[in-house]
Coordinates of C-alpha atoms in Angstrom, one line a residue:
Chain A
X1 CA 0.0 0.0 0.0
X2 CA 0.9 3.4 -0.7
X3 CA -0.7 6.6 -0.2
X4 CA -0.6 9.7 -3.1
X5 CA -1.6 12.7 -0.8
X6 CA -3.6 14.7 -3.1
X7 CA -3.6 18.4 -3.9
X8 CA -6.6 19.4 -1.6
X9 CA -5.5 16.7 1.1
X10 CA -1.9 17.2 1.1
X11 CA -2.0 17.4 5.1
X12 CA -4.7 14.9 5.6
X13 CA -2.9 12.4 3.0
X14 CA 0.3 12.6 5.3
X15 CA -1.2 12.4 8.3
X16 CA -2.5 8.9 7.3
X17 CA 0.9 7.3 5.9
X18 CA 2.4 8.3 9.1
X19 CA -0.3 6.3 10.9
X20 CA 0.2 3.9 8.8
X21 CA 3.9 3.9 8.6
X22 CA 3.6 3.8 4.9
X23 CA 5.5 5.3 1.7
X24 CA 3.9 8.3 -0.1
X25 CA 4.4 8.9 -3.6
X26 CA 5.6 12.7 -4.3
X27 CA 3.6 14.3 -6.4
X28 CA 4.3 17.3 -8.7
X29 CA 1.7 19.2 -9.6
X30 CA 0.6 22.9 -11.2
X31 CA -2.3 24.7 -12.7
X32 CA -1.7 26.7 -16.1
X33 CA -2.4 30.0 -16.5
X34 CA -6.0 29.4 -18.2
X35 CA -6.8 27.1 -15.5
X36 CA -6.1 23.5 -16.5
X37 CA -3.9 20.7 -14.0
X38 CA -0.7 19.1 -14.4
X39 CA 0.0 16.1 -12.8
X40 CA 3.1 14.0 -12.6
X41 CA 3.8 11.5 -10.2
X42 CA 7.7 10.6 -8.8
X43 CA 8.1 7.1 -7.2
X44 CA 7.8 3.3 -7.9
X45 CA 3.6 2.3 -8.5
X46 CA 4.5 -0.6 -10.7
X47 CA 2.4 -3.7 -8.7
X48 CA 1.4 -1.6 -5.9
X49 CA -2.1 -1.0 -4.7
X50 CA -2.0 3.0 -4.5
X51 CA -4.2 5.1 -2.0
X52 CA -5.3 8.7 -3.7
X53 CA -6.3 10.7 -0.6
X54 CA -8.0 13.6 -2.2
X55 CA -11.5 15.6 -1.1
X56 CA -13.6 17.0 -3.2
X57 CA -14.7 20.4 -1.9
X58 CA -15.3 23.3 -3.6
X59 CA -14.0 23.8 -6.3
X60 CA -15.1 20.6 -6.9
X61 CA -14.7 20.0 -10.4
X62 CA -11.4 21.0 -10.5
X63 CA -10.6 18.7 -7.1
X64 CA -12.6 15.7 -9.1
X65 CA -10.5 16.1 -12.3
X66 CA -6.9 16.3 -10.5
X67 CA -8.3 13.0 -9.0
X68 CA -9.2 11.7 -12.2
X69 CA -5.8 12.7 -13.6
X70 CA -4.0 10.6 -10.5
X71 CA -5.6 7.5 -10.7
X72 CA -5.7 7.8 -14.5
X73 CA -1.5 8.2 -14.2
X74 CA -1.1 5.8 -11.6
X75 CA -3.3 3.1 -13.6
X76 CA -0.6 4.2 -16.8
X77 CA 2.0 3.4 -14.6
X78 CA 0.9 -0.2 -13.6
X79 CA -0.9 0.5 -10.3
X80 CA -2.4 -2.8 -9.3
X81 CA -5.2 -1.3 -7.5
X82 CA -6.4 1.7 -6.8
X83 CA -8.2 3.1 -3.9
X84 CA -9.7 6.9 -3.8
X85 CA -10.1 8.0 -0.3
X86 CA -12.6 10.9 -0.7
X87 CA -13.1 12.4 2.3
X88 CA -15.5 14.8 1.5
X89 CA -17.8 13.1 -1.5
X90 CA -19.2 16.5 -3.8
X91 CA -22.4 16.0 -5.7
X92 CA -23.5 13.4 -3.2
X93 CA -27.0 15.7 -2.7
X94 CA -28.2 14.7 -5.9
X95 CA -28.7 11.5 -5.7
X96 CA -31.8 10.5 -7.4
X97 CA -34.0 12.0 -9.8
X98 CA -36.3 14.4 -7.7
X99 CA -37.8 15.7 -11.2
X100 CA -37.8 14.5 -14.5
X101 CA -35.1 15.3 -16.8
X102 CA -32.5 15.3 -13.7
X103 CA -28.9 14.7 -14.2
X104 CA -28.6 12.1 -11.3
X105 CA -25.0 13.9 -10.3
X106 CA -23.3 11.2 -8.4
X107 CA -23.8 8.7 -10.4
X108 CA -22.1 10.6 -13.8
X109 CA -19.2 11.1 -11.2
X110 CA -19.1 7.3 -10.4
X111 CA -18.8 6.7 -13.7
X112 CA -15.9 9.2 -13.9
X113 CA -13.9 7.7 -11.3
X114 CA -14.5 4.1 -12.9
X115 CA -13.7 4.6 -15.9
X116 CA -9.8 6.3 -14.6
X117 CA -9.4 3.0 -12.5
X118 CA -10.7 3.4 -9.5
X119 CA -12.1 0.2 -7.5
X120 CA -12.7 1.2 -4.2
X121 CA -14.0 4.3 -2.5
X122 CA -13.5 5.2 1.3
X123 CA -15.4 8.7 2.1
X124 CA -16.3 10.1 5.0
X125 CA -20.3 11.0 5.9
X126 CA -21.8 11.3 2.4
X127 CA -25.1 13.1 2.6
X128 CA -26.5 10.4 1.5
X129 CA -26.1 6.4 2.3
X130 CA -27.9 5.7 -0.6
X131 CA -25.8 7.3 -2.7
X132 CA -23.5 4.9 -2.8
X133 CA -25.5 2.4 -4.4
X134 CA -24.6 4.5 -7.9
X135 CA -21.2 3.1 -7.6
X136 CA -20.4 0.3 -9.4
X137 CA -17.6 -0.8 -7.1
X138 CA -16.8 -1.3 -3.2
X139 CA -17.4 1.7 -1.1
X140 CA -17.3 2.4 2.2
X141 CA -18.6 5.0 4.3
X142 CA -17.2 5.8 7.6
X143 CA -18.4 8.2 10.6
X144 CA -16.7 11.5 12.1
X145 CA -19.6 11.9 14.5
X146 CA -18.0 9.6 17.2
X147 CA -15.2 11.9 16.8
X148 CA -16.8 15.3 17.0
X149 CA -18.7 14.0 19.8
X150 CA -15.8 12.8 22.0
X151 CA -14.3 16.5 20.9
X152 CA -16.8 18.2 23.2
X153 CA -17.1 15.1 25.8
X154 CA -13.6 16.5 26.1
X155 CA -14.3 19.5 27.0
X156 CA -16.8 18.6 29.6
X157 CA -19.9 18.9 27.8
X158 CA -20.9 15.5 28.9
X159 CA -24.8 15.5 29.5
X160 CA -25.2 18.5 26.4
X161 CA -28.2 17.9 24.0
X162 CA -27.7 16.9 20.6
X163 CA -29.8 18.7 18.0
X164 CA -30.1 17.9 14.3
X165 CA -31.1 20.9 12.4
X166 CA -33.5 19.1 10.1
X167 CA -34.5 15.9 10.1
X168 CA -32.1 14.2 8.1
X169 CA -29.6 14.7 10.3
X170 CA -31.3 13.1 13.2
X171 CA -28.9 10.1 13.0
X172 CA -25.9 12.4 13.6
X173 CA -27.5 13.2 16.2
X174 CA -28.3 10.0 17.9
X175 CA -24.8 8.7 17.0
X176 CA -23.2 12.0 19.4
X177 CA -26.0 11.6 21.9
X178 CA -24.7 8.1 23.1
X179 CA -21.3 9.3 23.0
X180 CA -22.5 12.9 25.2
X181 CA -25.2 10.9 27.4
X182 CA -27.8 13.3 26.5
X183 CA -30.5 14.3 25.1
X184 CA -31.2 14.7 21.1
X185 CA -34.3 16.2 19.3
X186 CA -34.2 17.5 15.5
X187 CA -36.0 20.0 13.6
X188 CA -38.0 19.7 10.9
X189 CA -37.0 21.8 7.4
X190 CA -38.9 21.8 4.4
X191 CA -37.4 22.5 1.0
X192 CA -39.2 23.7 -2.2
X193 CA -37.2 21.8 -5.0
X194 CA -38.2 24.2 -7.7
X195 CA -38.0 27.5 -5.5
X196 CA -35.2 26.5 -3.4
X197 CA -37.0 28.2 -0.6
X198 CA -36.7 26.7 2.7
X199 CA -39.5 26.8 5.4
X200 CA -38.1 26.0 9.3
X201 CA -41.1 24.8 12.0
X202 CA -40.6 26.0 14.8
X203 CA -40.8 23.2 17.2
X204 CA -41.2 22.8 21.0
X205 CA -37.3 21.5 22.0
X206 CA -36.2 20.8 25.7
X207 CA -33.2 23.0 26.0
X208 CA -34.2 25.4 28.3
X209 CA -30.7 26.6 30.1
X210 CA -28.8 23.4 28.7
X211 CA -25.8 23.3 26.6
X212 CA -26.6 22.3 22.8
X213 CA -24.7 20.8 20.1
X214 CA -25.9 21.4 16.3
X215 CA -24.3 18.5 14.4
X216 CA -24.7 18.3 10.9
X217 CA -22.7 16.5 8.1
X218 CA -22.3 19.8 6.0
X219 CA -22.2 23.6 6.7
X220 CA -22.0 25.1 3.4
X221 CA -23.7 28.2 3.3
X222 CA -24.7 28.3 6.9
X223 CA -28.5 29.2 6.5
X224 CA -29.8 25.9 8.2
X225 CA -27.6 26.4 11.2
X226 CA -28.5 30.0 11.6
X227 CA -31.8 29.2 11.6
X228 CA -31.5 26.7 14.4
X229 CA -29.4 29.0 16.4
X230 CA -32.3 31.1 16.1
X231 CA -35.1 28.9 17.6
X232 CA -32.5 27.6 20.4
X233 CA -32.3 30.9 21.2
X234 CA -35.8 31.9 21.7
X235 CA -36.6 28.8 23.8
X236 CA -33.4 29.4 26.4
X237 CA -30.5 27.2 25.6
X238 CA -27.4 27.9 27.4
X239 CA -24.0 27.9 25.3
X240 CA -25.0 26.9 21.1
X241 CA -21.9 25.4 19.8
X242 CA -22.4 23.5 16.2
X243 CA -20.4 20.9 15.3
X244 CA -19.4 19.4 11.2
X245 CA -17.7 16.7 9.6
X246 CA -17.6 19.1 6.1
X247 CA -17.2 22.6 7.0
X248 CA -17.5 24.0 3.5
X249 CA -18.2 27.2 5.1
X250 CA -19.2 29.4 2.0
X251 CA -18.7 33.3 1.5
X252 CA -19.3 34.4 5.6
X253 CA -20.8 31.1 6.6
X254 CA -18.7 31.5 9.5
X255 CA -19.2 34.8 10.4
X256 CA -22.7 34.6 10.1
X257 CA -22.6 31.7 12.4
X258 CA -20.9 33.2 15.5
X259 CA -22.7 36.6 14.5
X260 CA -26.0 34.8 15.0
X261 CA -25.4 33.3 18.7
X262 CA -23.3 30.1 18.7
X263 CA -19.8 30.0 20.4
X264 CA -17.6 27.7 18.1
X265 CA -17.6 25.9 15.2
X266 CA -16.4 22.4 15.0
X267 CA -15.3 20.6 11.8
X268 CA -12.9 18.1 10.6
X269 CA -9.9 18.2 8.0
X270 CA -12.1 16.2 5.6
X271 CA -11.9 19.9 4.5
X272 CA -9.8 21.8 4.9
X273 CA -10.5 24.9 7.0
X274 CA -10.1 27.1 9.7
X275 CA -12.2 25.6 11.6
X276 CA -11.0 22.1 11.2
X277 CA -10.0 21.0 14.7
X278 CA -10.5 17.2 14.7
X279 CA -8.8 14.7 12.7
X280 CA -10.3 11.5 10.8
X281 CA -6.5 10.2 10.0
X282 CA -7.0 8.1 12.3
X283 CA -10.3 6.8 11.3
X284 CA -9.2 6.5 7.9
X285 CA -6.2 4.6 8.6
X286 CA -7.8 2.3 10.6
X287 CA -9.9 1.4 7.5
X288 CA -7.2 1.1 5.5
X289 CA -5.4 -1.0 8.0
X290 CA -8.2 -3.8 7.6
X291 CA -7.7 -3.7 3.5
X292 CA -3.9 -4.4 4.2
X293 CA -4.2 -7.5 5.8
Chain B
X1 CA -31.4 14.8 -34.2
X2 CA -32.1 16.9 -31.6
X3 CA -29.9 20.0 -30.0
X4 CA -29.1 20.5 -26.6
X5 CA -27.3 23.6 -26.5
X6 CA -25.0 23.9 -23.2
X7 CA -24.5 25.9 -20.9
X8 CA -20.8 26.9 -22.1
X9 CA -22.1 27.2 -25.9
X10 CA -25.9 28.5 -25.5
X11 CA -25.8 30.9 -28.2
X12 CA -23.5 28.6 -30.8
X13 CA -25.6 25.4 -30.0
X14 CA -28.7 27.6 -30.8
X15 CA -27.6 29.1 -34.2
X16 CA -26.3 25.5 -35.1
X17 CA -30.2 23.8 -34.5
X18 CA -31.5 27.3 -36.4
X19 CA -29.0 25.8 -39.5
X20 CA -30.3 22.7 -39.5
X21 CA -33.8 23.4 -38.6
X22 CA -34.2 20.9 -36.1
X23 CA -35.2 21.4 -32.1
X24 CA -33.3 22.1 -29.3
X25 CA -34.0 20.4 -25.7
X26 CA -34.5 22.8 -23.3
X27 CA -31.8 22.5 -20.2
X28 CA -32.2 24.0 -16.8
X29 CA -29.2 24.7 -15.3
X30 CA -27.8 26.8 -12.1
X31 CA -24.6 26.7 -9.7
X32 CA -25.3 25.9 -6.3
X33 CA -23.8 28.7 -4.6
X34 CA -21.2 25.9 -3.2
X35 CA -20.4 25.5 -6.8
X36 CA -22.0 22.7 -7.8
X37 CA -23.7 22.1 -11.1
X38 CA -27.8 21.3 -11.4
X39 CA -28.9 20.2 -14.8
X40 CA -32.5 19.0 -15.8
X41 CA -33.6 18.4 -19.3
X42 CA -37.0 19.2 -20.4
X43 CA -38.1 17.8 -24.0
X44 CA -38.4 14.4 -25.4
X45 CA -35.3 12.6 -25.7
X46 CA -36.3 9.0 -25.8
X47 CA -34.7 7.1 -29.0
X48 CA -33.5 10.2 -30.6
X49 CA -30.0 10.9 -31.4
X50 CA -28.7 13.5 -29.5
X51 CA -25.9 16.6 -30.1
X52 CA -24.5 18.1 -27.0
X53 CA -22.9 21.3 -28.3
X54 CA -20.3 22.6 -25.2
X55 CA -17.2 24.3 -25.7
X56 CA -15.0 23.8 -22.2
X57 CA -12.7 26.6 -22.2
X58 CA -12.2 28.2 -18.7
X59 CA -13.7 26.9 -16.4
X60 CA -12.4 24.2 -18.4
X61 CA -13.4 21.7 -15.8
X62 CA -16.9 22.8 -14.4
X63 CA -17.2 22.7 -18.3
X64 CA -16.2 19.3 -19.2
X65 CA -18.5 18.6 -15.4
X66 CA -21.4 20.3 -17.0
X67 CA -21.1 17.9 -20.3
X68 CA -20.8 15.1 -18.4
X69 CA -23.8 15.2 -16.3
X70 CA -25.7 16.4 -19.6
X71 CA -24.9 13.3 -21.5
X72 CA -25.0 10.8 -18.6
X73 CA -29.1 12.8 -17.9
X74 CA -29.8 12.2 -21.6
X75 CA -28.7 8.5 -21.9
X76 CA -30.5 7.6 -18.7
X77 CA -33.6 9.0 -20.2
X78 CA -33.2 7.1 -22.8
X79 CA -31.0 8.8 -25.9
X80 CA -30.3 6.7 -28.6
X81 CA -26.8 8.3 -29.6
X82 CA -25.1 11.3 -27.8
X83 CA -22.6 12.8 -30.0
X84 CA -20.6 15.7 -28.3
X85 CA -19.6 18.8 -30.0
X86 CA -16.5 20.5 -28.2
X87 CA -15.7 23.3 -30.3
X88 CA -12.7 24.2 -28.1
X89 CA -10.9 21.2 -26.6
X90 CA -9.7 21.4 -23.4
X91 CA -6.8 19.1 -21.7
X92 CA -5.4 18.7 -25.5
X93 CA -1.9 20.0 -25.0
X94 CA -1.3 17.2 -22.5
X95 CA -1.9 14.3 -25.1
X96 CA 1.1 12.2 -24.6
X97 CA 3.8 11.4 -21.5
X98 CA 6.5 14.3 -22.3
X99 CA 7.9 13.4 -18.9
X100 CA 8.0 10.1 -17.0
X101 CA 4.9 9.5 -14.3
X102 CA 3.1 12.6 -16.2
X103 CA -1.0 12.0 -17.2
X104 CA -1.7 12.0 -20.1
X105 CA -4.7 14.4 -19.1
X106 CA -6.8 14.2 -22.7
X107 CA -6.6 10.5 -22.6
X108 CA -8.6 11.1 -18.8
X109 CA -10.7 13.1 -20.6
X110 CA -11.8 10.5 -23.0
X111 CA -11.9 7.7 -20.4
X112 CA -14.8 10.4 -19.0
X113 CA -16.7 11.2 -21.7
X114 CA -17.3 7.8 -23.0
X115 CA -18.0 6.7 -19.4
X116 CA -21.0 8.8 -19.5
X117 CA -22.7 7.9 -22.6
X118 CA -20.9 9.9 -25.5
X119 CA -19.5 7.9 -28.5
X120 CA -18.9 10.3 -30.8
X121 CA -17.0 13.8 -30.8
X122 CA -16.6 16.8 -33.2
X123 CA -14.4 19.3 -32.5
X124 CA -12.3 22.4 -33.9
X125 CA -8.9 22.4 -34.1
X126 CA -8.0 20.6 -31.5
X127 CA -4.4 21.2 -30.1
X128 CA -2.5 18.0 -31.6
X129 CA -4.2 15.7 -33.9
X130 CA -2.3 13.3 -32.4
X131 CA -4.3 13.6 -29.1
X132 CA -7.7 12.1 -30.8
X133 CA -5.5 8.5 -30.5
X134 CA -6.6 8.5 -27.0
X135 CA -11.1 8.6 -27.4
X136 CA -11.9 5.0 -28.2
X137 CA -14.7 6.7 -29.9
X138 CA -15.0 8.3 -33.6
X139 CA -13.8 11.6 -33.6
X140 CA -14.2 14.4 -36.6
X141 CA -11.5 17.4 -36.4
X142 CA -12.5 20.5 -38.2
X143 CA -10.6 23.6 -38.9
X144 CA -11.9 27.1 -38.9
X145 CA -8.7 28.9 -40.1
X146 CA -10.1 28.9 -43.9
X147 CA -13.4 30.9 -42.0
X148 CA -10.7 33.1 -40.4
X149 CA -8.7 33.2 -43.6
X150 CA -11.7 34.2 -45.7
X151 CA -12.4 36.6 -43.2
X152 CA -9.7 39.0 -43.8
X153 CA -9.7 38.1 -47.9
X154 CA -13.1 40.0 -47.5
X155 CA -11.4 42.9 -45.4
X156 CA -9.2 43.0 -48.8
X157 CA -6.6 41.3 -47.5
X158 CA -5.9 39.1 -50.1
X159 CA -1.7 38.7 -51.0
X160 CA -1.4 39.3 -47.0
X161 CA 1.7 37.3 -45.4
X162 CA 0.5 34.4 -43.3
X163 CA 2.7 33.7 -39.8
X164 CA 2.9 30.8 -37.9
X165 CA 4.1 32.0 -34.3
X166 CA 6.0 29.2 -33.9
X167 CA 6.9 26.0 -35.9
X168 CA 3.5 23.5 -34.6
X169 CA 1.2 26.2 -35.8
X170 CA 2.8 26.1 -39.5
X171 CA -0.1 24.1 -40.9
X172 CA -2.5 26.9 -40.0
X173 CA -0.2 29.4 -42.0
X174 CA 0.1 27.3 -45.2
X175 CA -3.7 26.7 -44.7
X176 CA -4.6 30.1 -44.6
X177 CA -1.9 31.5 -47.2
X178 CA -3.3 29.2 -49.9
X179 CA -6.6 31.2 -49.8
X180 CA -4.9 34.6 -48.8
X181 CA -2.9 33.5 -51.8
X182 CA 0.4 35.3 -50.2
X183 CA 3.7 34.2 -48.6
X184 CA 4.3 32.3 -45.5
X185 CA 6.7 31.8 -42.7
X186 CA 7.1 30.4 -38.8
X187 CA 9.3 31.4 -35.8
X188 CA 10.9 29.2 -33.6
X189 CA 9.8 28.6 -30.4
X190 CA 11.2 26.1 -27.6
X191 CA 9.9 25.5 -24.4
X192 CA 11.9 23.7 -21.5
X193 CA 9.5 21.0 -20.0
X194 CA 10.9 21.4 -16.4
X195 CA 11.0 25.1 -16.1
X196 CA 8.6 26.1 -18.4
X197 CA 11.4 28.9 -19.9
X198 CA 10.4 29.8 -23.2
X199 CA 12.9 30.9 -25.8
X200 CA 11.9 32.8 -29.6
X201 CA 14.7 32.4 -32.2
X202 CA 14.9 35.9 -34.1
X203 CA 14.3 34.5 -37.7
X204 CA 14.4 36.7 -40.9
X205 CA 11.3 36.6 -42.6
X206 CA 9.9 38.7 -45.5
X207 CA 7.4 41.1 -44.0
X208 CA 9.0 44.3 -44.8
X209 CA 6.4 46.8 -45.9
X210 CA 4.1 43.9 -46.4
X211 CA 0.3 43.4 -44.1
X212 CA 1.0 40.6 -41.9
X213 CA -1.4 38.0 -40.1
X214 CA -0.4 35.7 -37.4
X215 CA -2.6 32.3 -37.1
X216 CA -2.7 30.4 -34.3
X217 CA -5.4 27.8 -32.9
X218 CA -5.0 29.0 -29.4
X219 CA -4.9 32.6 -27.5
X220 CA -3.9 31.8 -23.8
X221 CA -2.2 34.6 -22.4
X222 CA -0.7 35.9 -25.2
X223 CA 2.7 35.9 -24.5
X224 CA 3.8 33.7 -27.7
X225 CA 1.7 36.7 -29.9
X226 CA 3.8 39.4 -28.4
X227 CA 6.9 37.8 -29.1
X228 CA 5.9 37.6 -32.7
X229 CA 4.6 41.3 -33.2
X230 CA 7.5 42.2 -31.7
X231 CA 9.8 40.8 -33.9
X232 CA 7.6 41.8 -36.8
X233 CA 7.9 45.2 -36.2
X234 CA 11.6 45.0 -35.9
X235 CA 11.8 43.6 -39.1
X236 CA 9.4 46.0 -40.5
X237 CA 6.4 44.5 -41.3
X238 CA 3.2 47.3 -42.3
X239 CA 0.0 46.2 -40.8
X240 CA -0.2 43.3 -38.1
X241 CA -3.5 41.4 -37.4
X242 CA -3.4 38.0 -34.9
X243 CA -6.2 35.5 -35.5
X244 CA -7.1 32.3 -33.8
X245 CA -9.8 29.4 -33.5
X246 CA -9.9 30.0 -30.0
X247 CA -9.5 33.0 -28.1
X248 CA -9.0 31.9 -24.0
X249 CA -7.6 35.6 -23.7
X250 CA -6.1 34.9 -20.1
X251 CA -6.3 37.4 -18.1
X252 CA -5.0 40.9 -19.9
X253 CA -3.9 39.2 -23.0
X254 CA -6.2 41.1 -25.3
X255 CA -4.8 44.5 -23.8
X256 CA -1.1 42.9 -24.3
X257 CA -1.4 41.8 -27.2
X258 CA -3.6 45.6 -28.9
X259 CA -0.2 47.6 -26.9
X260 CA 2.3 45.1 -28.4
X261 CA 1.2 46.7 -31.5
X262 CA -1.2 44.0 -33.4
X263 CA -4.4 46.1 -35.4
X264 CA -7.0 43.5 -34.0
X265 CA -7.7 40.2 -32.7
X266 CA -10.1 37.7 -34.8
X267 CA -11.3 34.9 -33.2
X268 CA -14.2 32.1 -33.3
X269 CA -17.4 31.9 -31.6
X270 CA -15.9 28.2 -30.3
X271 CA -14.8 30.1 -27.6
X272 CA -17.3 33.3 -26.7
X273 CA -15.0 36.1 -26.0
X274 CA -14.9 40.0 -27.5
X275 CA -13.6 38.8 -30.3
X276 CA -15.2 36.1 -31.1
X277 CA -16.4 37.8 -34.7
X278 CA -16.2 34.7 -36.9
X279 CA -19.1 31.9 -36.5
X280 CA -18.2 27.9 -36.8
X281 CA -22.2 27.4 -36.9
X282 CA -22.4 26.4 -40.1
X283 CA -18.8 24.5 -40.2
X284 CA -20.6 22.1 -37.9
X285 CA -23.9 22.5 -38.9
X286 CA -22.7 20.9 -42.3
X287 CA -21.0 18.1 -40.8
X288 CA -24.1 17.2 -38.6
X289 CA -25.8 17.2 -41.7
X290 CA -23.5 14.6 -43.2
X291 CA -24.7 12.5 -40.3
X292 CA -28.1 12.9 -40.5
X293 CA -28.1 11.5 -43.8

């Protein structure tokens, strides 16, 4: 086994061939002036099974392509296998044809990462578990929760309640609940798939002078986590901190956030960002641990 | 044969299907403000043979994203052929391994477009003919330089010298000098793989006192026109006009290349730009027709 650390997981790529104790292959690589990527790999690949550690945050299409592009070279250069460890899976939202005449998105980038010579995908939290089943090959689909969870049991918020900020996110937070020993509760968010507008109930939550925890898989524009921060607030909660496995955090996501009541923001280097604090190099490695033996 | 007209070539797709007098689907498309691309298709697609018309300069990825997820939508609804026309081909300059553990980035490219459904491509003067060895698809390479050519024979041009700004554009100069019926010549460019450098031999050609036109296929950012006007002028050539297929027009490179002291720049509508006065519509129109029968 041995890891390429991709462009937009340098870090996160290195972390895990530490763990693992493993070789990394060095990789050289550029954009051109009008925007393209140049990739060239520097090492042996011949008969290895190679590990492309690359997320696919915004910009996403340029982070798919240079991935593309690496398992594409490494497959040239006789690669035996080759795994993609996407940390953060992009078009994963789009799943399923909501309306006719629908690009189902994840699916045409499946078929993008097949056809370069990728067998196996490890990501981390992808919006959607059924997602997956638009892969033609083995994937596997781990949890940060745990992780964010034991992040704030850490600090002593043992007890805090758990809230999901709509309703597909109630498993995140059941999964942090058992690790906190609290409460959970969700709310319940509508959205109009031609409009784009988004309705919020506001629901009866007990969190009256307790500590809450928003977890969510993604923060990308912030709007959902406002909005809970919000209703929290009316109904008394004590400290609002809101915790993320993919903090895309667009424009002033962040700002907005801590503008709008909560104390922190918690995410993990499945992207990178300032407000990445907790680490899934271990949680990755571990997985990759199993595929070596 | 039905149009869909992208979201990169809206205005070219549609003047091709006004050509040809045949429908266009209509596509819905937006940017999630993450990035991401939406597309839906509204029209009736089942069993019809369908042309996706999508240049993919800059953003040349979100670009070559965009066609993707249209031709993957189109085949799931049930297309019975999805040809693609690129007009400007991205990825093309990388078409073989210059240096050892490089991709070969348009051979990626192919792997990705035939993975989602497209099996046959027409585009314009693509980079290196050479690179169309790596689509395991039929491919149909047009050139626009007699449109461009013709162009400035209408200006009264005719008897104008034709340059090729360096020694792999030659075979658009002898193109466009055999219906400019004038001289032409080529400087010599090199470019050092590792550092990039690039160095312009200072070659006598005949241009004194005569109107000169540089062709090129690609515009990036100008630098390789500059060189050429410059050493035009220093060799005293009367009026200089630079033409290409595809004007990218990096950053300033319009503004470098007008102070430089070129008259104008012509380009092609396979890449929308400024100068984008000379249409391929009915370049391609004419070969779609050739398939419709």
């Amino acid at each position: 086994l041995i890891i390429i650390p991709g462009p937009s997981s340098q870090v996160l790529g290195k972390k895990i061939a530490e763990l693992l104790k493993t070789e990394t292959v060095t990789l050289h690589y550029k954009r051109f002036p009008d925007g393209e990527s140049y990739i060239r790999l520097e090492g042996e690949i011949k008969n290895k099974s190679v590990v492309v550690v690359q997320t696919t945050s915004p910009p996403q299409d340029t982070n798919l392509m240079q991935l593309c592009l690496i398992a594409d070279a490494a497959r040239n250069h006789g690669a035996k296998k080759i795994i993609a460890v996407i940390p953060y899976m992009a078009y994963a939202r789009q799943d399923k044809q909501f309306l006719p005449g629908e690009a189902v998105s994840i699916k045409t980038i499946a078929n993008m990462l097949s056809a370069n010579g990728i067998t196996q995908l490890i990501t981390v939290n992808i919006h959607a578990e059924q997602a997956l089943k638009n892969f033609n090959f083995t994937t596997k689909n781990l949890s940060a929760i745990p992780l964010l969870a034991e992040h704030f049991k850490d600090k002593g918020y043992t007890g805090a309640f758990a809230l999901a900020p709509d309703k597909g996110a109630t498993k995140y937070a059941i999964e942090a609940a058992k690790i906190l020993k609290g409460e959970y509760g969700w709310l319940q968010k509508e959205r109009d798939r031609y409009t784009g507008q988004i309705t919020v109930e506001r629901k009866k939550l007990n969190v009256k002078n307790k500590d809450v925890i928003i977890f969510d898989d993604i923060i990308s524009t912030g709007g959902t986590i406002v909005n809970a921060v919000k209703i929290l607030k009316e109904q008394g909660a004590r400290k609002i901190f809101t915790a993320c496995v993919h903090p895309l955090l667009i424009n002033d996501a962040q700002n907005k956030i801590i503008q709008s009541g909560a104390e922190e923001i918690i995410g993990t280097d499945c992207v990178p960002s300032p407000v990445s604090k907790v680490t899934v190099a271990p949680l990755i490695a571990d997985t990759l641990k199993t595929l070596k033996e």
